mmCIF file of C-alpha atoms in Angstrom:
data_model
loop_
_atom_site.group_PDB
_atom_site.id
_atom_site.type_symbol
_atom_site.label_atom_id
_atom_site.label_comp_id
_atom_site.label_asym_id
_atom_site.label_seq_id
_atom_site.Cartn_x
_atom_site.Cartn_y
_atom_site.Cartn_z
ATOM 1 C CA UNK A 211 -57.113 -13.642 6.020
ATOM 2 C CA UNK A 212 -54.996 -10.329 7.208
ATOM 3 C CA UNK A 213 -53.211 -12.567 9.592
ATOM 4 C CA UNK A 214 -52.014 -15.260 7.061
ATOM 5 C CA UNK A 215 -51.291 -12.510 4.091
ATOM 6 C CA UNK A 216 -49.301 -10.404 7.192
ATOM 7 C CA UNK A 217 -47.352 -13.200 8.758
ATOM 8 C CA UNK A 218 -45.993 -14.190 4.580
ATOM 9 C CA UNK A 219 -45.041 -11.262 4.233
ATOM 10 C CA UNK A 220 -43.141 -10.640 7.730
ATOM 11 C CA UNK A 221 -41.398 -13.829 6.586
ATOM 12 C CA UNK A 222 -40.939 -12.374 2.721
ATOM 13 C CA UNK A 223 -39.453 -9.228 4.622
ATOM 14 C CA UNK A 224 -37.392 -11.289 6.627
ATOM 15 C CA UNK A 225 -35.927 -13.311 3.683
ATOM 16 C CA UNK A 226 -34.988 -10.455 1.613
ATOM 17 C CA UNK A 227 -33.557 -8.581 4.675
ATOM 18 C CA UNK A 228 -31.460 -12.006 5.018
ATOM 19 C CA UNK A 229 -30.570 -11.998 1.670
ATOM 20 C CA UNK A 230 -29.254 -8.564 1.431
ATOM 21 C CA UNK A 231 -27.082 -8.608 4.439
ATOM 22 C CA UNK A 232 -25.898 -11.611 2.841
ATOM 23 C CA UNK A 233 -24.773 -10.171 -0.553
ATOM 24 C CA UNK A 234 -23.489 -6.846 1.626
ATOM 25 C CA UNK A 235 -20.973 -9.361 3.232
ATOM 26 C CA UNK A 236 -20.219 -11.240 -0.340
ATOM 27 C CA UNK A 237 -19.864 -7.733 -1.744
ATOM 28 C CA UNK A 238 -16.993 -6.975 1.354
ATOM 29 C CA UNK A 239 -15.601 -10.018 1.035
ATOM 30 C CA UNK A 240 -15.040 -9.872 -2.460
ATOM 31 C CA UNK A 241 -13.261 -6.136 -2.185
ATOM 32 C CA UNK A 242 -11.403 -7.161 0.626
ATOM 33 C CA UNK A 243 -9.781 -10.069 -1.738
ATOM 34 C CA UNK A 244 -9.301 -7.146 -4.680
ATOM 35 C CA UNK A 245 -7.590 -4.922 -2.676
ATOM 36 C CA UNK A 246 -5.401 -7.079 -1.484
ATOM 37 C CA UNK A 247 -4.900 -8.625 -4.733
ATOM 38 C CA UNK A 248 -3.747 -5.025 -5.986
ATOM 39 C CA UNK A 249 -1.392 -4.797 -3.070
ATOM 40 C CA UNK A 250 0.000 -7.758 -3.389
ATOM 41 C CA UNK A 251 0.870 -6.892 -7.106
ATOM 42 C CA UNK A 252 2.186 -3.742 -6.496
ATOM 43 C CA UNK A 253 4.263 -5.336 -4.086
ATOM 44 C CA UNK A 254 5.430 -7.653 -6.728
ATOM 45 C CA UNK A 255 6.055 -5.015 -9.203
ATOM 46 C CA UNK A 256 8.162 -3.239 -6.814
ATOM 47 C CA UNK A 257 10.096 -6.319 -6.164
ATOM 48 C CA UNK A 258 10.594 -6.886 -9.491
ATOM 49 C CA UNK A 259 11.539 -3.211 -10.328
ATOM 50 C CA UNK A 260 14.041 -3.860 -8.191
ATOM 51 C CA UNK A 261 15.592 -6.569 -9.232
ATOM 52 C CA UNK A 262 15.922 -5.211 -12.284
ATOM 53 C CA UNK A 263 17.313 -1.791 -11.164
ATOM 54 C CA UNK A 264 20.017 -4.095 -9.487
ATOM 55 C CA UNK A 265 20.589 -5.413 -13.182
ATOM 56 C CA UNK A 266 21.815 -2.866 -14.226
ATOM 57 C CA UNK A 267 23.690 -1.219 -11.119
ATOM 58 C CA UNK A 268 25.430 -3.732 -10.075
ATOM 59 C CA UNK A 269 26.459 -3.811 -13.916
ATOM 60 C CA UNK A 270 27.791 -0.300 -12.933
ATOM 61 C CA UNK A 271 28.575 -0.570 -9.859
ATOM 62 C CA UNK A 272 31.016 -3.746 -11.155
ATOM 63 C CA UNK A 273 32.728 -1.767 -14.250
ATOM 64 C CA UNK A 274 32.729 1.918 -11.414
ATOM 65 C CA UNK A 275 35.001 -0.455 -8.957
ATOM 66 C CA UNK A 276 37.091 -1.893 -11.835
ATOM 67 C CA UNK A 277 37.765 1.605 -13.247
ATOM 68 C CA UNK A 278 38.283 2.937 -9.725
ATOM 69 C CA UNK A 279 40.979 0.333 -8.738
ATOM 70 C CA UNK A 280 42.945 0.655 -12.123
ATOM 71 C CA UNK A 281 42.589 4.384 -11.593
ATOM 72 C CA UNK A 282 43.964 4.028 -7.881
ATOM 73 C CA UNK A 283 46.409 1.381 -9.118
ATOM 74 C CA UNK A 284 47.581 3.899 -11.908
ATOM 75 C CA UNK A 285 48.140 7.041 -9.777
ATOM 76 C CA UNK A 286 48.843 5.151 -6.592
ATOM 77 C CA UNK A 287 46.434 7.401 -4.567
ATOM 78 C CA UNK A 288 43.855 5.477 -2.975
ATOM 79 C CA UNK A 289 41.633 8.363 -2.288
ATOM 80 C CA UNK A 290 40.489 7.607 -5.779
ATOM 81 C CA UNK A 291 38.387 4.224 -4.427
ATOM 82 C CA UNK A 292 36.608 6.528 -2.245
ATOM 83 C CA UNK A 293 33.401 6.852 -4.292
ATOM 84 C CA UNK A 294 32.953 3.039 -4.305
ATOM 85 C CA UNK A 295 31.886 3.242 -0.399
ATOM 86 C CA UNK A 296 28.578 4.948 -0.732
ATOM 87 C CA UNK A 297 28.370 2.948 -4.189
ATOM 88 C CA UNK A 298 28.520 -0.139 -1.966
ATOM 89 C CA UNK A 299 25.851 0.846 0.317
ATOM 90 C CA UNK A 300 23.404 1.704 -2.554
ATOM 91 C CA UNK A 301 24.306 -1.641 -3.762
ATOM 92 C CA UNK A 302 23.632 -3.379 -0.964
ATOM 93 C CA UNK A 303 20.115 -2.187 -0.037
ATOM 94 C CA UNK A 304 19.113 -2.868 -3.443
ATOM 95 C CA UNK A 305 20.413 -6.464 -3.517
ATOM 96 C CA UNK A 306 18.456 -6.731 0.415
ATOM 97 C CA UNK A 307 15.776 -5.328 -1.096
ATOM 98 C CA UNK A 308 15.475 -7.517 -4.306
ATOM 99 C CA UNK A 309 16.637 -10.628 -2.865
ATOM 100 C CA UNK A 310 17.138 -10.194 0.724
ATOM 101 C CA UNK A 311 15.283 -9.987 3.988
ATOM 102 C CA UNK A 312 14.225 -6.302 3.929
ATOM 103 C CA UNK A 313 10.920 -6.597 3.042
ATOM 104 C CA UNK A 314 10.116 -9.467 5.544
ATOM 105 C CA UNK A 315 12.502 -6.670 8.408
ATOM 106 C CA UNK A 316 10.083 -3.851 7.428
ATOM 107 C CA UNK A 317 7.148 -5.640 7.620
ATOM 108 C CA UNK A 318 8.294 -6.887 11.043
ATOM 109 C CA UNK A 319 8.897 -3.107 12.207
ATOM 110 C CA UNK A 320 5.465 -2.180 10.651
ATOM 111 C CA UNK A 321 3.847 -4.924 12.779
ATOM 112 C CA UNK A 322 5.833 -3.137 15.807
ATOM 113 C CA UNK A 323 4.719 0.349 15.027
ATOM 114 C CA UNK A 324 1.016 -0.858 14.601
ATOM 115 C CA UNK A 325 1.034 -3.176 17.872
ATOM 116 C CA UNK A 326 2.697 -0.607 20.086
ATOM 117 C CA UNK A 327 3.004 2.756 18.932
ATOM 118 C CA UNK A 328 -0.592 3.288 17.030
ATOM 119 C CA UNK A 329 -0.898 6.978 18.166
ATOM 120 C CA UNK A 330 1.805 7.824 16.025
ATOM 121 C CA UNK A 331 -1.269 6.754 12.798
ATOM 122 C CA UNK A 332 -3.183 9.185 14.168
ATOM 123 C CA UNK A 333 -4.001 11.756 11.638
ATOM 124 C CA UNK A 334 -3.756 15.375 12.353
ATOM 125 C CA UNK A 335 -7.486 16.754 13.451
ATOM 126 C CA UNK A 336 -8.899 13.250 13.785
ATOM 127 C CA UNK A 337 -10.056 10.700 11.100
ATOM 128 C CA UNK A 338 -12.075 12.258 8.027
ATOM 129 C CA UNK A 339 -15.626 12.264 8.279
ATOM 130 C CA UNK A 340 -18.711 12.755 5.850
ATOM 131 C CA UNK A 341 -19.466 16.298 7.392
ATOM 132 C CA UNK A 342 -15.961 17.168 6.743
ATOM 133 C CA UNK A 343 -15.965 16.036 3.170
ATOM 134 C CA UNK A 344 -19.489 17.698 2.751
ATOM 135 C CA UNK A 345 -18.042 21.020 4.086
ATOM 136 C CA UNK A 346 -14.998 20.841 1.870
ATOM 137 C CA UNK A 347 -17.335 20.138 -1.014
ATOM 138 C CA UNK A 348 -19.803 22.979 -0.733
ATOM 139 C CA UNK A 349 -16.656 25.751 0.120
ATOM 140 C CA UNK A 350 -15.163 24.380 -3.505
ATOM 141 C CA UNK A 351 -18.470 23.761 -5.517
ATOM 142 C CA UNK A 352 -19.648 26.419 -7.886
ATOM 143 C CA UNK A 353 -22.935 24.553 -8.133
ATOM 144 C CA UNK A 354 -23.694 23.862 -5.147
ATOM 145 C CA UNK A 355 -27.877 24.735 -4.280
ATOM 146 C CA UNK A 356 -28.256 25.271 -0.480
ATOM 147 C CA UNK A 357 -31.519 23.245 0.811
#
């Protein structure tokens, strides 16, 4: 009778142990898809902050150039268009940036960086660890009950 009531539950055991790595894996699976959900809206927000900061540059950029050129036109000193050259570069990476290849160019370099120079990730004094955080925790808590 021991045997039989032992061996059901050895196999009980082993279907909840089953079960629970199971939902574990669901559980990382499922905040694997919400975090990159979030980063893939925050990359969309940025995109589209973008492309709206372009708005209303280039609208400033555009009437800058226009009152640049009459003003160089005007006083026939050219120096006066100066100004629109670093205007144009800020310009420019916007417009790449909101409509242009620079996100697909950074990712590329990213890939780079991760693929062959990975010791440059390396954080300073080695990856955080649970002792670490506990030993940060007890210097700041005022509560804190030694065991």
């Amino acid at each position: 009778m021991g045997f039989v009531f032992s061996k059901s539950m050895n196999d009980s055991l082993k279907a909840q142990q089953e079960f629970m790595l199971m939902n574990s894996r669901l559980q990382l699976e499922r905040q694997l898809l919400m975090q990159n959900q979030m980063r893939e809206r925050q990359t969309a927000m940025q995109i589209a902050w973008t492309r709206e900061f372009l708005k209303y540059f280039g609208t400033f950029f555009g009437l800058a150039a226009a009152g640049l050129t009459a003003g160089a036109i005007k006083k026939k000193n050219p120096g006066v268009l100066l100004p629109i050259v670093p205007l144009s570069f800020i310009f420019a990476y916007q417009y790449d940036m909101g409509y242009g290849t620079l996100l697909q160019r950074i990712k590329g370099e990213a890939e780079n960086i991760l693929d062959t120079q990975s010791t440059l990730l390396e954080l300073p004094k080695g990856p955080l660890t649970y002792e670490d955080l506990e030993k940060i925790r007890r210097s700041q808590s005022k509560f804190f009950i030694e065991k």
